Tab-separated table of C-alpha atoms in Angstrom:
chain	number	residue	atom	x	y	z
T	1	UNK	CA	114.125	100.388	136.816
T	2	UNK	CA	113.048	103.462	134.440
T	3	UNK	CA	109.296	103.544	133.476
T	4	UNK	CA	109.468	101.926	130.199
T	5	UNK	CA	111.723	99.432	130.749
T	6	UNK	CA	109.337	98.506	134.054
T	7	UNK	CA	106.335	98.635	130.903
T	8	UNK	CA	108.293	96.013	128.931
T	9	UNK	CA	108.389	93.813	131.703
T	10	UNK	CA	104.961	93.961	132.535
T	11	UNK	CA	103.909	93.806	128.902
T	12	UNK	CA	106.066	90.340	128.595
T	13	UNK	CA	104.380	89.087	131.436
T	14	UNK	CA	100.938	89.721	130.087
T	15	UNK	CA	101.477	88.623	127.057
T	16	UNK	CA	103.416	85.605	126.017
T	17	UNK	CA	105.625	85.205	122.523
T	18	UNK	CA	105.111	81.993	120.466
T	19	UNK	CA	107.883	81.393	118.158
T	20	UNK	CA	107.592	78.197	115.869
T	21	UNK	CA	110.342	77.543	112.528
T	22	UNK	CA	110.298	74.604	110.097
T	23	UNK	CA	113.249	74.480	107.765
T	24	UNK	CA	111.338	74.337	103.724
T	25	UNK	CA	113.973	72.993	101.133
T	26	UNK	CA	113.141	75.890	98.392
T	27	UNK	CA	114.235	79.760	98.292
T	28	UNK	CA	112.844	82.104	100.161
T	29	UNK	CA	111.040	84.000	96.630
T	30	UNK	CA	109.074	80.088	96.105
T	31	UNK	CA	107.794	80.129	99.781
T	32	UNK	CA	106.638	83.576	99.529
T	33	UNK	CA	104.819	83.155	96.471
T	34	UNK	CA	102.857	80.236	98.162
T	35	UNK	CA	102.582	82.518	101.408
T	36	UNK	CA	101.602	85.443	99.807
T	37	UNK	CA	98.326	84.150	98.536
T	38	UNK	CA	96.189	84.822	101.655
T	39	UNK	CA	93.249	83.336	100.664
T	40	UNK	CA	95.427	79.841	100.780
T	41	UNK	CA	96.208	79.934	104.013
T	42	UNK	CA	93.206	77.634	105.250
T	43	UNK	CA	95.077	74.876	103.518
T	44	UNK	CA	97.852	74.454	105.767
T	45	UNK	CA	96.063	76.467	109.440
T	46	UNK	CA	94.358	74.325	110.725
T	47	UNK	CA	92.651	76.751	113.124
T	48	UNK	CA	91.902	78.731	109.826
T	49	UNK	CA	88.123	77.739	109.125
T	50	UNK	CA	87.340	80.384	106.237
T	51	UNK	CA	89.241	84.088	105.504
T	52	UNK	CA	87.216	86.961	103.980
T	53	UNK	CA	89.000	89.722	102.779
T	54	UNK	CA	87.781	93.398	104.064
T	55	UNK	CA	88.324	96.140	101.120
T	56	UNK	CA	89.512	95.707	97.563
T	57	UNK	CA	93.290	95.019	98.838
T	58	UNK	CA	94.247	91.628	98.719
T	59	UNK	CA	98.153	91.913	99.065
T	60	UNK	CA	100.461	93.859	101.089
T	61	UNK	CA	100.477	96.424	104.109
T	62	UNK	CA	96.623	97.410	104.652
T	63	UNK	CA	95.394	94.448	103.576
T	64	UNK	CA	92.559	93.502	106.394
T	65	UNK	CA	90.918	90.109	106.894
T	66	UNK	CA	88.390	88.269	108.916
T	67	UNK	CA	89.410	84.739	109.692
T	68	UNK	CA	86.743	82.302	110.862
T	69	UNK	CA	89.271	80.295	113.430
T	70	UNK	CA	88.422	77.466	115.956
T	71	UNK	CA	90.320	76.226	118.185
T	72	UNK	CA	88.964	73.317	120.192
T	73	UNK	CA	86.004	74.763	121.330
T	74	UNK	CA	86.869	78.675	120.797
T	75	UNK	CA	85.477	79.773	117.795
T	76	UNK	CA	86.526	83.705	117.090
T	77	UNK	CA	86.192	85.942	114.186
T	78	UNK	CA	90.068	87.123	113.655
T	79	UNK	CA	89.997	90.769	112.417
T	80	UNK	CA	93.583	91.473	111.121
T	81	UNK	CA	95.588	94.326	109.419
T	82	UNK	CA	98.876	93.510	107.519
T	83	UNK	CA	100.958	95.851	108.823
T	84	UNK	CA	104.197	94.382	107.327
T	85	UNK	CA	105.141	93.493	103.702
T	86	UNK	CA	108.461	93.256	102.433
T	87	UNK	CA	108.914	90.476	99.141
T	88	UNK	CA	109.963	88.122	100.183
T	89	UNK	CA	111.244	88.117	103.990
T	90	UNK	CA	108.868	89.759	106.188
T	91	UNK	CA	104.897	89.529	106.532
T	92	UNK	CA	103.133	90.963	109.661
T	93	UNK	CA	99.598	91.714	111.184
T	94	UNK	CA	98.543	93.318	113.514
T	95	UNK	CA	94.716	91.167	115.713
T	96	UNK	CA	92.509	93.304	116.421
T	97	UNK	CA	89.569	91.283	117.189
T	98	UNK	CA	88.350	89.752	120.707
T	99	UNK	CA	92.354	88.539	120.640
T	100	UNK	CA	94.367	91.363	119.885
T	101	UNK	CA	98.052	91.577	119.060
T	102	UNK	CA	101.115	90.936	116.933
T	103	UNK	CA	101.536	87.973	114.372
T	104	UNK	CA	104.822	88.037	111.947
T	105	UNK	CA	106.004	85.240	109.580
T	106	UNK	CA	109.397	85.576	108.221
T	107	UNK	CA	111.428	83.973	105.826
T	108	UNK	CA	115.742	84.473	106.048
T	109	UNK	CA	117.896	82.007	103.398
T	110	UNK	CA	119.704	78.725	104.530
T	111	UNK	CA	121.646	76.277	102.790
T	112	UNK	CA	119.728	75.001	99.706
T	113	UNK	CA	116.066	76.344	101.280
T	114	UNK	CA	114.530	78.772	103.568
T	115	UNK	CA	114.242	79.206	107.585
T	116	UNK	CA	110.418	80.222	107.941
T	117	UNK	CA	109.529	81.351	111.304
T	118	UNK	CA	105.868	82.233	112.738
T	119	UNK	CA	106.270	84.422	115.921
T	120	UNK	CA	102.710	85.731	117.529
T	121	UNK	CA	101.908	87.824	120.826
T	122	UNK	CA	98.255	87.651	121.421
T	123	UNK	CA	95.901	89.577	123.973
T	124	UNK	CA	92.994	87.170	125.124
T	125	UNK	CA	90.544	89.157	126.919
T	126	UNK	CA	89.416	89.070	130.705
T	127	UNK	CA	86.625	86.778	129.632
T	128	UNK	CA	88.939	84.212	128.422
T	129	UNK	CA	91.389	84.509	131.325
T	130	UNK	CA	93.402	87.307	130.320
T	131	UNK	CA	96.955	87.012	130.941
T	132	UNK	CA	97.073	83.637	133.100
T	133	UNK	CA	94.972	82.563	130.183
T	134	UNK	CA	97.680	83.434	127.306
T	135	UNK	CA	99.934	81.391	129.140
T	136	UNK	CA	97.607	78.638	129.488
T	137	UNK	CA	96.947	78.131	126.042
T	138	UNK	CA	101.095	78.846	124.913
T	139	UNK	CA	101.581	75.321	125.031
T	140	UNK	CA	98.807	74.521	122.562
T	141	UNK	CA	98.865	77.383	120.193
T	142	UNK	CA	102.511	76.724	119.763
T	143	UNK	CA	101.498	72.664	118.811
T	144	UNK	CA	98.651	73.790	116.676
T	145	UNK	CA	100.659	76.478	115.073
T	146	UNK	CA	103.922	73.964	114.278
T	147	UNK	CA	101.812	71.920	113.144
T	148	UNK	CA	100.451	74.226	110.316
T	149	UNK	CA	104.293	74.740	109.672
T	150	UNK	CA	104.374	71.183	108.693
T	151	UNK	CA	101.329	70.976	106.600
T	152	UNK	CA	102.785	74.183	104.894
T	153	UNK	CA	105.878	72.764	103.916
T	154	UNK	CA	103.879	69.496	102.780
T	155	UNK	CA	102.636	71.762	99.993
T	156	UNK	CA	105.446	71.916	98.464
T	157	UNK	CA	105.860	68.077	98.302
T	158	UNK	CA	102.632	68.115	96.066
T	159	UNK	CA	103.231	67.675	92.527
């Protein structure tokens, strides 16, 4: 095995990928428009106490953010950099807080609505159990994070 490819396989083993997708019955360009307002996303993340915006910027790439999160009884300040904007499929970040890492949402067109998918690789430090401790918590970010799927495509039930 070459060097990077031996990399990639110790990366994936260090950090773990969370993938979670909800089906939402409108077009891709009405879920982004409800996505791209930042500030909103508290309403349907539950781990999302409060976000603060860093810098004028409040859309696209180099956008940053502070997100007050808790989960259970982790609370963090999430320091992230939009690294990723293209209307209306792709939105990324880069964490580069105590977690650090990758987060990406996008948004590809199915029959009569939109296939929205949330994929994350997150760094949790040595403190937190590192690498066994990723994989630890996989099984409950991915809960808490389909969960916020759901309560985002509830918002577009509301009249």
């Amino acid at each position: 095995m070459d060097r990077p490819a031996a990399r990639m396989v110790i990366y994936r083993l260090a950090v773990p990928r969370i993938v979670v997708s909800i089906y939402i019955p409108f077009p891709p360009a009405r879920v982004w428009d409800e996505v791209a307002v930042i500030e909103n996303h508290v309403l349907w993340m539950a781990d999302a106490r409060a976000i603060h915006f860093v810098g004028p910027t409040r859309r696209g790439v180099g956008t940053k953010i502070e997100v007050a999160t808790r989960i259970g009884p982790i609370r963090t300040l999430d320091v992230m950099e939009f690294t990723e904007w293209v209307e209306p499929t792709v939105m990324g970040v880069s964490h580069r807080g105590i977690f650090t890492g990758t987060g990406r949402f996008t948004l590809v067109p199915e029959t009569s609505g939109t296939r929205f998918s949330w994929t994350e690789e997150i760094r949790f430090p040595w403190y937190l159990g590192g690498p066994p401790g990723a994989w630890m918590a996989r099984p409950i970010l991915t809960r808490i994070w389909r969960e916020n799927l759901k309560r985002l495509a509830d918002r577009f039930n509301d009249p």
